PDB file of C-alpha atoms in Angstrom:
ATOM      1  CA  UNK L 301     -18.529 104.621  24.631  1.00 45.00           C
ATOM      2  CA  UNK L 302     -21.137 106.387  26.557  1.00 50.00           C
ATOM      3  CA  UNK L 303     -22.780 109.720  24.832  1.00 50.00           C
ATOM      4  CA  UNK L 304     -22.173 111.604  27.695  1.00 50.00           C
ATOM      5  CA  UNK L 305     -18.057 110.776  27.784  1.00 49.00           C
ATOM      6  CA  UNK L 306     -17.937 112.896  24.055  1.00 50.00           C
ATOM      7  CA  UNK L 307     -17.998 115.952  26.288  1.00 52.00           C
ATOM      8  CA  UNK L 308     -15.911 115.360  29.185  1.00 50.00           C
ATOM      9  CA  UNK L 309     -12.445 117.787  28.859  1.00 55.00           C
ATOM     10  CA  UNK L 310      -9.619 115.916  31.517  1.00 53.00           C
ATOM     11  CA  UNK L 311      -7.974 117.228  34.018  1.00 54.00           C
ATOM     12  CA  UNK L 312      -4.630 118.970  34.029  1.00 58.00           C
ATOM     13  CA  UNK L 313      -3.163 116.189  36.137  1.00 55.00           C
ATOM     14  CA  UNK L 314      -1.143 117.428  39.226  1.00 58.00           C
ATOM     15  CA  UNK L 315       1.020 115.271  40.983  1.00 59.00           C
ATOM     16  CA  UNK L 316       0.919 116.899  43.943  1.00 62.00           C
ATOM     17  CA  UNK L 317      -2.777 116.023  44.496  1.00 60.00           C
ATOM     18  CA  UNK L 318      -3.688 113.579  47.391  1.00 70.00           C
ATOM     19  CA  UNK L 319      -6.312 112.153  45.508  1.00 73.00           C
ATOM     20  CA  UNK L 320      -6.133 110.025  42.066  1.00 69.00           C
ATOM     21  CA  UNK L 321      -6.764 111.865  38.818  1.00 72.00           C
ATOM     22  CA  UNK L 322      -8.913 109.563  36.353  1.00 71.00           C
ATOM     23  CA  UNK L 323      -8.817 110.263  32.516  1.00 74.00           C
ATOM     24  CA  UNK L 324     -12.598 109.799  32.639  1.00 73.00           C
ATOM     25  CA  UNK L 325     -15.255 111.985  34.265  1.00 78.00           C
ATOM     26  CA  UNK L 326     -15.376 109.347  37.235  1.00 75.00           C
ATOM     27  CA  UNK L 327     -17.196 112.383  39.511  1.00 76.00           C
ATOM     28  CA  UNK L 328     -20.761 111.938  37.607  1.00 75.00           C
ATOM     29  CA  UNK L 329     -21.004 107.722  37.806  1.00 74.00           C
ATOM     30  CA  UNK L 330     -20.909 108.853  41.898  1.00 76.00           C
ATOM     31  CA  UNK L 331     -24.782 109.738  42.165  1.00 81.00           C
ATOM     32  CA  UNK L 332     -27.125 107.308  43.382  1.00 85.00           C
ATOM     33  CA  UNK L 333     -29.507 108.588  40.013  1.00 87.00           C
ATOM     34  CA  UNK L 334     -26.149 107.831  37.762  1.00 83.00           C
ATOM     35  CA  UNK L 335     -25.969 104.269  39.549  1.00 85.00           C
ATOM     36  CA  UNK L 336     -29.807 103.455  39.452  1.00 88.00           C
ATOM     37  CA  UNK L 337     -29.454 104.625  35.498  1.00 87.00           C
ATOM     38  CA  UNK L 338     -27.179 101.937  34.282  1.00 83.00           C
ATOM     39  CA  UNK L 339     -28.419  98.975  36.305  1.00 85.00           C
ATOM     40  CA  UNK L 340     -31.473  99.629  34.830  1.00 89.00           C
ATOM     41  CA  UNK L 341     -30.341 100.027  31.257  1.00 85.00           C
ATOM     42  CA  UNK L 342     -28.246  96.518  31.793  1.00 83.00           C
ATOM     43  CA  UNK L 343     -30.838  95.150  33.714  1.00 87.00           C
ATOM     44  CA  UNK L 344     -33.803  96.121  31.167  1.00 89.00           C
ATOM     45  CA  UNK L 345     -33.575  97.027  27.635  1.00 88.00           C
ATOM     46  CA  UNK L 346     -29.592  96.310  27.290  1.00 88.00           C
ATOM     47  CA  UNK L 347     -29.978  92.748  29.548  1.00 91.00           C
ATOM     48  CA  UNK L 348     -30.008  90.671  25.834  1.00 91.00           C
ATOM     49  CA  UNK L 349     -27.197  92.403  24.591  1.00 89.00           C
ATOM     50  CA  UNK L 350     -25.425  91.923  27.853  1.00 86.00           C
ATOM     51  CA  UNK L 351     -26.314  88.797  28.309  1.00 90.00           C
ATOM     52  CA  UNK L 352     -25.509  87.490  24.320  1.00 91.00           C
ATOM     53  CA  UNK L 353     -21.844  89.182  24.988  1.00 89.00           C
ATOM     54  CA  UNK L 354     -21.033  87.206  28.185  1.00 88.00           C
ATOM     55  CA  UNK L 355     -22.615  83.920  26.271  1.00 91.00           C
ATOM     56  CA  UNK L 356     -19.411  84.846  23.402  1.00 90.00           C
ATOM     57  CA  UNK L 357     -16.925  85.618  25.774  1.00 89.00           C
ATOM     58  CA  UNK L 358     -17.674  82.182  27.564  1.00 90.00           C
ATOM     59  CA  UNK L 359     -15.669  80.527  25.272  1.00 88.00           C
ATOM     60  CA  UNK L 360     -12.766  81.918  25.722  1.00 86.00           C
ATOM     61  CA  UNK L 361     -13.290  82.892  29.902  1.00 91.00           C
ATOM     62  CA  UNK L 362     -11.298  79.482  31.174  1.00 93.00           C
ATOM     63  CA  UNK L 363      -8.349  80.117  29.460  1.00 92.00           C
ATOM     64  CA  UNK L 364      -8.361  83.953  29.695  1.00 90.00           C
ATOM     65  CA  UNK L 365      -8.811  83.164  33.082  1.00 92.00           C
ATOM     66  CA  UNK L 366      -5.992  81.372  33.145  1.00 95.00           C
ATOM     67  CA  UNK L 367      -3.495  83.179  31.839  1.00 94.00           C
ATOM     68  CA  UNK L 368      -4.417  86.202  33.912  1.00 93.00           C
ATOM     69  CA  UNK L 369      -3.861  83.648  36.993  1.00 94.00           C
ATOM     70  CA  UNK L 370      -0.008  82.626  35.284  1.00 95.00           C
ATOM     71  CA  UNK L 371       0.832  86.537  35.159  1.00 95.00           C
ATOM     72  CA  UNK L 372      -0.113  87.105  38.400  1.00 93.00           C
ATOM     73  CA  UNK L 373      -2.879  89.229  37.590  1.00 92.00           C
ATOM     74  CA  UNK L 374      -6.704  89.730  38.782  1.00 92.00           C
ATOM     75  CA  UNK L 375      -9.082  87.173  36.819  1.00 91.00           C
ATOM     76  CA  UNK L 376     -11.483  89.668  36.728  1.00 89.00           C
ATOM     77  CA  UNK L 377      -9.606  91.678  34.544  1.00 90.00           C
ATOM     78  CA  UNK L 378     -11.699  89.251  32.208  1.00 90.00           C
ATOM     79  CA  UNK L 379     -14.568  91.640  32.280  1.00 89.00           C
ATOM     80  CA  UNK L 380     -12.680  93.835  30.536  1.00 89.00           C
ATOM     81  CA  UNK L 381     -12.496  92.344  27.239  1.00 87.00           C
ATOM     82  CA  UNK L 382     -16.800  92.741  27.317  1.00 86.00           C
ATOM     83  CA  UNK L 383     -16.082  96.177  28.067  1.00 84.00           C
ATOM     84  CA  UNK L 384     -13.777  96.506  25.310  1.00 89.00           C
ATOM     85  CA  UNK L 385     -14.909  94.382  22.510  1.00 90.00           C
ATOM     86  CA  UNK L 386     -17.644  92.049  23.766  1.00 88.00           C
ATOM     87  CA  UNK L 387     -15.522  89.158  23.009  1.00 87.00           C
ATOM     88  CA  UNK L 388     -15.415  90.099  19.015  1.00 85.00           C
ATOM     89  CA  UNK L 389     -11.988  89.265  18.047  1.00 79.00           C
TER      90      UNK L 389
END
């Protein structure tokens, strides 16, 4: 999704670690610079796109919504169908 996720190699994962092991280079999204990076791409030059995505998905949020709520899982989880698709079935 992101150019710089083409290049990432995961980790051997270790279950003896104490900390979690992402499938994603998690480390680099940590930096303040990272951070300030995207809220200004979603906040500038990628706020339309944003913004025309969550104007889709709105049609379908309320019932999404809903059956996240009947399953006993986290509405939020809505979010993630912008992330995936942007509400393009």
């Amino acid at each position: 999704m992101f150019g710089d996720s083409l290049f990432f190699t995961p980790p051997v994962l270790d279950s003896t670690l104490d900390e979690p092991s992402w499938d994603m280079d998690v480390r680099s999204y940590e930096s303040k610079d990272r951070v300030a990076h995207y809220v200004s791409m979603f906040s500038g030059r990628g706020k339309g796109h944003v913004a025309a995505r969550l104007a889709k998905g709105s049609r379908y949020e309320a019932m999404i919504r809903a059956k996240f709520k009947a399953g006993g899982l986290p509405e939020d989880m809505y979010y993630l169908a912008l992330i995936e698709s942007g509400y393009d079935n």
